[in-house]
mmCIF file of N, CA and C in Angstrom:
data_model
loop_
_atom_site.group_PDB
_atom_site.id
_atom_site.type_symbol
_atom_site.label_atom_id
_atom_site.label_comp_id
_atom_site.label_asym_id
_atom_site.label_seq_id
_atom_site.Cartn_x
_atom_site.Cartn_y
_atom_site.Cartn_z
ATOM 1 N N UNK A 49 202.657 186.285 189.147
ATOM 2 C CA UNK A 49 202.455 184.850 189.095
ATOM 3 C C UNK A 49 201.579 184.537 187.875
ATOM 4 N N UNK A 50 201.975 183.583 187.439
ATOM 5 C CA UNK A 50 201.281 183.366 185.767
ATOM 6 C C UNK A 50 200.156 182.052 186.220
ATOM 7 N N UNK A 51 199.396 182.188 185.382
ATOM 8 C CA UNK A 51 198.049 181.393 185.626
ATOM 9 C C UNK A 51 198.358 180.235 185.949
ATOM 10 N N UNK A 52 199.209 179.484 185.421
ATOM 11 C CA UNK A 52 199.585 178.135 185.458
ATOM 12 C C UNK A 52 200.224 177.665 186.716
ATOM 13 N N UNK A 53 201.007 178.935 187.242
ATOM 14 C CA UNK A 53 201.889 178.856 188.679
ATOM 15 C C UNK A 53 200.215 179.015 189.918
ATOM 16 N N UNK A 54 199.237 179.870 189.661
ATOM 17 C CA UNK A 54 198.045 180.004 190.410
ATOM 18 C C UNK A 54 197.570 178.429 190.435
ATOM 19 N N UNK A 55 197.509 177.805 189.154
ATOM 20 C CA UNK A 55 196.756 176.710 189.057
ATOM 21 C C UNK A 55 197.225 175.266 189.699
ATOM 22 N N UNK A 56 199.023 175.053 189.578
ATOM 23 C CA UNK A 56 199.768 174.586 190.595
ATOM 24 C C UNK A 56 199.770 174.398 191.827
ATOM 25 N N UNK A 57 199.450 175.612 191.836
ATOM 26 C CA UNK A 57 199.182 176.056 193.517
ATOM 27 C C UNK A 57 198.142 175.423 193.681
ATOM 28 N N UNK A 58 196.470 175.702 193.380
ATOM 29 C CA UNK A 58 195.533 175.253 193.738
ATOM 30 C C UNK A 58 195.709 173.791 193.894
ATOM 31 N N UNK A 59 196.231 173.232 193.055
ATOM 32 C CA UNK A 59 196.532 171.697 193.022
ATOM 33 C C UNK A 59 196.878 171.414 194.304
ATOM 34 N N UNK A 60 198.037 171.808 194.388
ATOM 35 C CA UNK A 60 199.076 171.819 195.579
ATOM 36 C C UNK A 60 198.269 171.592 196.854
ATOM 37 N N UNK A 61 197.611 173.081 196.857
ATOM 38 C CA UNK A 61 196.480 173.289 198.272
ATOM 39 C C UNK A 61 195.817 171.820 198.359
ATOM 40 N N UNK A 62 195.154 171.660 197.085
ATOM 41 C CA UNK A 62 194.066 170.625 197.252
ATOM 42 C C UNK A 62 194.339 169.098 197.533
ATOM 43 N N UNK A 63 195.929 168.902 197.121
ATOM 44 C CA UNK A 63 196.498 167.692 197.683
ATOM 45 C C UNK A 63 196.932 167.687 199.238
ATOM 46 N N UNK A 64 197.165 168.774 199.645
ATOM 47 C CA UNK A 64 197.631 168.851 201.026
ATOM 48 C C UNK A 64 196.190 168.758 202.076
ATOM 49 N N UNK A 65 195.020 169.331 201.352
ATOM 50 C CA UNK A 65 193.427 169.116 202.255
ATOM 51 C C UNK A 65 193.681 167.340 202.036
ATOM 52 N N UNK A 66 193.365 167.121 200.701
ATOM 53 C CA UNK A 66 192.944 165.334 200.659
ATOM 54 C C UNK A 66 194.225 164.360 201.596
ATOM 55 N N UNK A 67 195.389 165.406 201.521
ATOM 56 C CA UNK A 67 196.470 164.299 202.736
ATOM 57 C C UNK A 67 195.889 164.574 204.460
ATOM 58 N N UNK A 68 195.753 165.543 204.594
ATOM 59 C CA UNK A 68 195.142 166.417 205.698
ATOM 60 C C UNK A 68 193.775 165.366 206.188
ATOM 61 N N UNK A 69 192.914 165.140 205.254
ATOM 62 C CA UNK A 69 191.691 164.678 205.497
ATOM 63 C C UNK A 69 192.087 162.839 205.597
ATOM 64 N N UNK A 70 192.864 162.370 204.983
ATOM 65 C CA UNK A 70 193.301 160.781 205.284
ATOM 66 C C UNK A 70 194.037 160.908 206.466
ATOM 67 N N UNK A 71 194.637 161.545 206.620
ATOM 68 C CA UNK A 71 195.072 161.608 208.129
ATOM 69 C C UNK A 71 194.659 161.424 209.281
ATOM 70 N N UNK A 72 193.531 162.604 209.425
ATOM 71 C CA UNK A 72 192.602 162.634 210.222
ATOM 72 C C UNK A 72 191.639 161.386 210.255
ATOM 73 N N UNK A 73 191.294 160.835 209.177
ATOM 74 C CA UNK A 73 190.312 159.735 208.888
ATOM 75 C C UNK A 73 190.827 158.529 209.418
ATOM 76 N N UNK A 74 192.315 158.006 209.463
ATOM 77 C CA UNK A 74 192.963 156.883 209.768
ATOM 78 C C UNK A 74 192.992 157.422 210.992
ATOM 79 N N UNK A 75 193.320 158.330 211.746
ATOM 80 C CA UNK A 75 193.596 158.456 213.652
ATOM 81 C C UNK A 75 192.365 158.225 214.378
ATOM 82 N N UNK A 76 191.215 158.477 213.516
ATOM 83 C CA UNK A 76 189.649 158.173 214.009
ATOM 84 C C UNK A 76 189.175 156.716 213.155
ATOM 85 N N UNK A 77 189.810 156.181 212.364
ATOM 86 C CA UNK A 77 189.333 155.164 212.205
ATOM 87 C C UNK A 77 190.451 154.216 211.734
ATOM 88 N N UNK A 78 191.510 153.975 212.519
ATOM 89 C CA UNK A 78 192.487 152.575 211.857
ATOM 90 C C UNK A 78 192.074 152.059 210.484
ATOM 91 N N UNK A 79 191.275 151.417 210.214
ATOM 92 C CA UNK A 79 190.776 150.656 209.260
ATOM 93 C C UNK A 79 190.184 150.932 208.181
ATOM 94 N N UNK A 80 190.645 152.728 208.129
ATOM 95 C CA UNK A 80 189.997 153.255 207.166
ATOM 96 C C UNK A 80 190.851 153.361 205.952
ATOM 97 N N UNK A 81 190.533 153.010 204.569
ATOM 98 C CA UNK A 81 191.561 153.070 203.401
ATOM 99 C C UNK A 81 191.365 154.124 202.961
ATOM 100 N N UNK A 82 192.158 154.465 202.036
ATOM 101 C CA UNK A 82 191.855 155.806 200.891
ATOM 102 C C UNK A 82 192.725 155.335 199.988
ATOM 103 N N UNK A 83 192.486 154.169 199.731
ATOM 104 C CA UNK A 83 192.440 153.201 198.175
ATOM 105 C C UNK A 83 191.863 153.602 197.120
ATOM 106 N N UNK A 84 192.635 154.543 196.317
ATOM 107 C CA UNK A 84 191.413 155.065 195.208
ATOM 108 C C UNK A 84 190.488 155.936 195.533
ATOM 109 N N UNK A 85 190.644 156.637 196.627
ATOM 110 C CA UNK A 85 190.009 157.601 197.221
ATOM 111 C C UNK A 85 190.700 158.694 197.581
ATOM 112 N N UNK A 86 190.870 159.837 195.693
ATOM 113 C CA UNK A 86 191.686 160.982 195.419
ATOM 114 C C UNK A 86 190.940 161.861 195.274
ATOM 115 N N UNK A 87 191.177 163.216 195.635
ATOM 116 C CA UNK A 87 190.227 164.152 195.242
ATOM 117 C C UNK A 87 188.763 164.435 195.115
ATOM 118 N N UNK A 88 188.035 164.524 193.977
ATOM 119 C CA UNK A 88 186.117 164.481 194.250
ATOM 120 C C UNK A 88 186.098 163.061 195.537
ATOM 121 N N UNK A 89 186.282 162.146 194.276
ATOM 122 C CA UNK A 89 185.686 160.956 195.345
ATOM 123 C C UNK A 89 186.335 161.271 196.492
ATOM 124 N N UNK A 90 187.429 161.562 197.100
ATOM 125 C CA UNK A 90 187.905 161.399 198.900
ATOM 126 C C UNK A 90 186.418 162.073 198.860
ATOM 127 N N UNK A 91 186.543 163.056 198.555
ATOM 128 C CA UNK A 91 185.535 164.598 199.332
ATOM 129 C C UNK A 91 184.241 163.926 199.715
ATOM 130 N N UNK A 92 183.667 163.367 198.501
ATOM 131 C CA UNK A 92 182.186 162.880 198.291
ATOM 132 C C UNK A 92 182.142 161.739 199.515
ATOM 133 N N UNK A 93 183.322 161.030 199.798
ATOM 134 C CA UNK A 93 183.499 160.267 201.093
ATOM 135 C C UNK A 93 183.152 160.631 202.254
ATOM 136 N N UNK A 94 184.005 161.606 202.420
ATOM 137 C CA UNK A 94 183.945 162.296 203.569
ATOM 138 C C UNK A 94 182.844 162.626 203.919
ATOM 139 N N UNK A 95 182.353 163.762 202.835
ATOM 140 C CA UNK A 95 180.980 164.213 202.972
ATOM 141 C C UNK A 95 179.369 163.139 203.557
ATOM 142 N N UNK A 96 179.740 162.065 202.880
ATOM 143 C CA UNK A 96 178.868 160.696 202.929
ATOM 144 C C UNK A 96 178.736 160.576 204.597
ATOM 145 N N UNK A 97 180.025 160.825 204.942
ATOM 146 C CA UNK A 97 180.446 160.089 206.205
ATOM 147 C C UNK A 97 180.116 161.242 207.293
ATOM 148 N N UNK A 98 180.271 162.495 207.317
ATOM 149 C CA UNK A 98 179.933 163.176 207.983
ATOM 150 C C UNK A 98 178.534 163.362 208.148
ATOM 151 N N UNK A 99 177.678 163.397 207.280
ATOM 152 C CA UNK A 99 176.473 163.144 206.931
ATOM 153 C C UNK A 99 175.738 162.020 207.662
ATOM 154 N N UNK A 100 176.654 160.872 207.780
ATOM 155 C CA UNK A 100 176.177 159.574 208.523
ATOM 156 C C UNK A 100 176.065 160.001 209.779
ATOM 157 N N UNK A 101 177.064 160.618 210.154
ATOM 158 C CA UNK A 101 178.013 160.661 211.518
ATOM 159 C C UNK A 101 176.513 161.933 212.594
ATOM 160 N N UNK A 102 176.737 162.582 211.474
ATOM 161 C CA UNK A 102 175.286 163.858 212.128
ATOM 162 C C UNK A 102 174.439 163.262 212.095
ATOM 163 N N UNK A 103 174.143 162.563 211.111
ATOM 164 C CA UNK A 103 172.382 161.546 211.361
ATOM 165 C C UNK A 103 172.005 160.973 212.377
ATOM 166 N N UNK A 104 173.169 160.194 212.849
ATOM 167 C CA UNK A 104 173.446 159.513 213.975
ATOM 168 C C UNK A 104 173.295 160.386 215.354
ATOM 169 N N UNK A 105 174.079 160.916 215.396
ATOM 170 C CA UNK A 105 174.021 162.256 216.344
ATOM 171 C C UNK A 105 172.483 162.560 216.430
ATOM 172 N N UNK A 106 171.910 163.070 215.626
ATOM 173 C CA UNK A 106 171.206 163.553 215.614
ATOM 174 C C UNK A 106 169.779 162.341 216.394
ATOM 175 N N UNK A 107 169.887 161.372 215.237
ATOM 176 C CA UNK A 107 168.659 159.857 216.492
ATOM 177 C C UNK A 107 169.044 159.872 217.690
ATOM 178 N N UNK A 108 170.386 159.621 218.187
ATOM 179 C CA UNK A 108 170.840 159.451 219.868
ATOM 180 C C UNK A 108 170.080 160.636 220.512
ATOM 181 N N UNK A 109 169.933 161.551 219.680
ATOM 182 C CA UNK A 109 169.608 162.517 220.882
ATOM 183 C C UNK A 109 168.055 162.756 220.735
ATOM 184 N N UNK A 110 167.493 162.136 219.869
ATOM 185 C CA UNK A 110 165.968 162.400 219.573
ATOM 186 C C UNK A 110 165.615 161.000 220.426
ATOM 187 N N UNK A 111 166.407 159.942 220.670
ATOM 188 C CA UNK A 111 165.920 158.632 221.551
ATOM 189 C C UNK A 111 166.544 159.155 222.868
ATOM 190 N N UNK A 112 167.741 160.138 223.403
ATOM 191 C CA UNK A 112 167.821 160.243 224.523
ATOM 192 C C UNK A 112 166.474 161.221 225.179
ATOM 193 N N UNK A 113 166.205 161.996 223.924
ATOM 194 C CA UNK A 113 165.084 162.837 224.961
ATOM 195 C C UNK A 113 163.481 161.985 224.707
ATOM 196 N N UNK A 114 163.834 161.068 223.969
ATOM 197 C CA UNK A 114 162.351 160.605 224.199
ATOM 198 C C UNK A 114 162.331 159.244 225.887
ATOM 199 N N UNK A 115 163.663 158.983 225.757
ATOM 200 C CA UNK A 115 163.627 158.085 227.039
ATOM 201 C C UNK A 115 164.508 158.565 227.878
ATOM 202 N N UNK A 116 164.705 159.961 228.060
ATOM 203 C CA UNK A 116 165.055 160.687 229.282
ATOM 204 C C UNK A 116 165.259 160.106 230.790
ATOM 205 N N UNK A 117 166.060 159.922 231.548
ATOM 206 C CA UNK A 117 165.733 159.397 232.835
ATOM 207 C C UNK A 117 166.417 160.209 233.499
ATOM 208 N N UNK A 118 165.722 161.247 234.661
ATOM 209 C CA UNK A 118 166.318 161.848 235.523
ATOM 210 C C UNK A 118 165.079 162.070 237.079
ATOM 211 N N UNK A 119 165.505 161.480 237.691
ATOM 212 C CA UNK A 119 164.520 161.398 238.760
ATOM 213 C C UNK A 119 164.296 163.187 239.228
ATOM 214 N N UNK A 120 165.202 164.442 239.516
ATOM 215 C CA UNK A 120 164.425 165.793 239.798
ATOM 216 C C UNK A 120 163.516 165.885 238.554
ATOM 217 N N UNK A 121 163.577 165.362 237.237
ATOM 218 C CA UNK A 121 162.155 166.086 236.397
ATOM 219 C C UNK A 121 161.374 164.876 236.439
ATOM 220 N N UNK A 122 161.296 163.616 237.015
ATOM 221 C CA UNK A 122 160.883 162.369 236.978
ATOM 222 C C UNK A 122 159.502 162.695 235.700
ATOM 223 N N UNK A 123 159.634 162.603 234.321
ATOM 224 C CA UNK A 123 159.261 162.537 233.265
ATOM 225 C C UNK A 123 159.321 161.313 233.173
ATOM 226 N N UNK A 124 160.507 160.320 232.949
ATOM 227 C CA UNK A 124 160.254 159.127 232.062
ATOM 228 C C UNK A 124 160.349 159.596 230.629
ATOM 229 N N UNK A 125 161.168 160.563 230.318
ATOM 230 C CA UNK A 125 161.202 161.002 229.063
ATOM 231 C C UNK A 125 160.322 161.152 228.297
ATOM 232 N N UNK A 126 159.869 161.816 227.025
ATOM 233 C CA UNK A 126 158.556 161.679 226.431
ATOM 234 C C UNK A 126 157.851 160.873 226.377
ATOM 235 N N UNK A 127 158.793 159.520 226.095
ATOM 236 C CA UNK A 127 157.811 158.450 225.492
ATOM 237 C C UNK A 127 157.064 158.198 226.947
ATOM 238 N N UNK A 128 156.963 158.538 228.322
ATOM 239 C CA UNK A 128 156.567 158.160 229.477
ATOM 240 C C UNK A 128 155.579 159.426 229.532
ATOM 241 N N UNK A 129 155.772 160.529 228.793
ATOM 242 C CA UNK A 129 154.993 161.552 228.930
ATOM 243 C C UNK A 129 153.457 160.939 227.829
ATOM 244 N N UNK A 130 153.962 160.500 226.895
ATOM 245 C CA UNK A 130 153.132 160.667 225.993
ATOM 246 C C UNK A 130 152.033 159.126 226.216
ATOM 247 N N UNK A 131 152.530 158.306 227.273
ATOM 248 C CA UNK A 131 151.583 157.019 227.087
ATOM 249 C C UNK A 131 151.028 157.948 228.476
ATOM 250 N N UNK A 132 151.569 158.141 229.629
ATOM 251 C CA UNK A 132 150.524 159.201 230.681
ATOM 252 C C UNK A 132 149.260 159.803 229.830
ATOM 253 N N UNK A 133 149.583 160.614 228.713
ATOM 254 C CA UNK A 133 148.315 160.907 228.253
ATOM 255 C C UNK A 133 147.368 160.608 227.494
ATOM 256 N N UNK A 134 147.721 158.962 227.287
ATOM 257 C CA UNK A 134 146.217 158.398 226.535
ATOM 258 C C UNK A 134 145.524 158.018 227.408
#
């Protein structure tokens, strides 16, 4: 295979991820475009967005354990722990 047929290829691959990744992006979000959003930029998108998506993730669960509610550990979640001890 001659360099140019390798380099084709890579192309190839890399159009089938960026169709792969609009795909997926429109079944989780209808309203999502990929207007001008080829290659780096899709990626840098994505990336943006996954990034959001974990951030997010990540507060819900730093506000679920600070306001915890489960009556067997009856805490009151941290924030109920932490005014108990002033």
């Amino acid at each position: 295979m001659s360099k140019k047929d390798k380099l084709l290829e890579l192309l190839n691959m890399s159009k089938a991820a960026d169709d792969a990744i609009i795909q997926i992006m429109v079944a989780r979000h209808p309203n999502f475009s990929s207007k001008e959003l080829k290659g780096k930029k899709l990626r840098q998108c994505i990336d943006e967005y996954l990034k959001a998506v974990y951030e997010r993730a990540g507060q819900e669960e730093f506000n679920l354990i600070m306001n915890y509610r489960d009556p067997s550990i009856n805490t009151g979640g941290l924030t109920g722990v932490l005014r108990r001890l002033k």
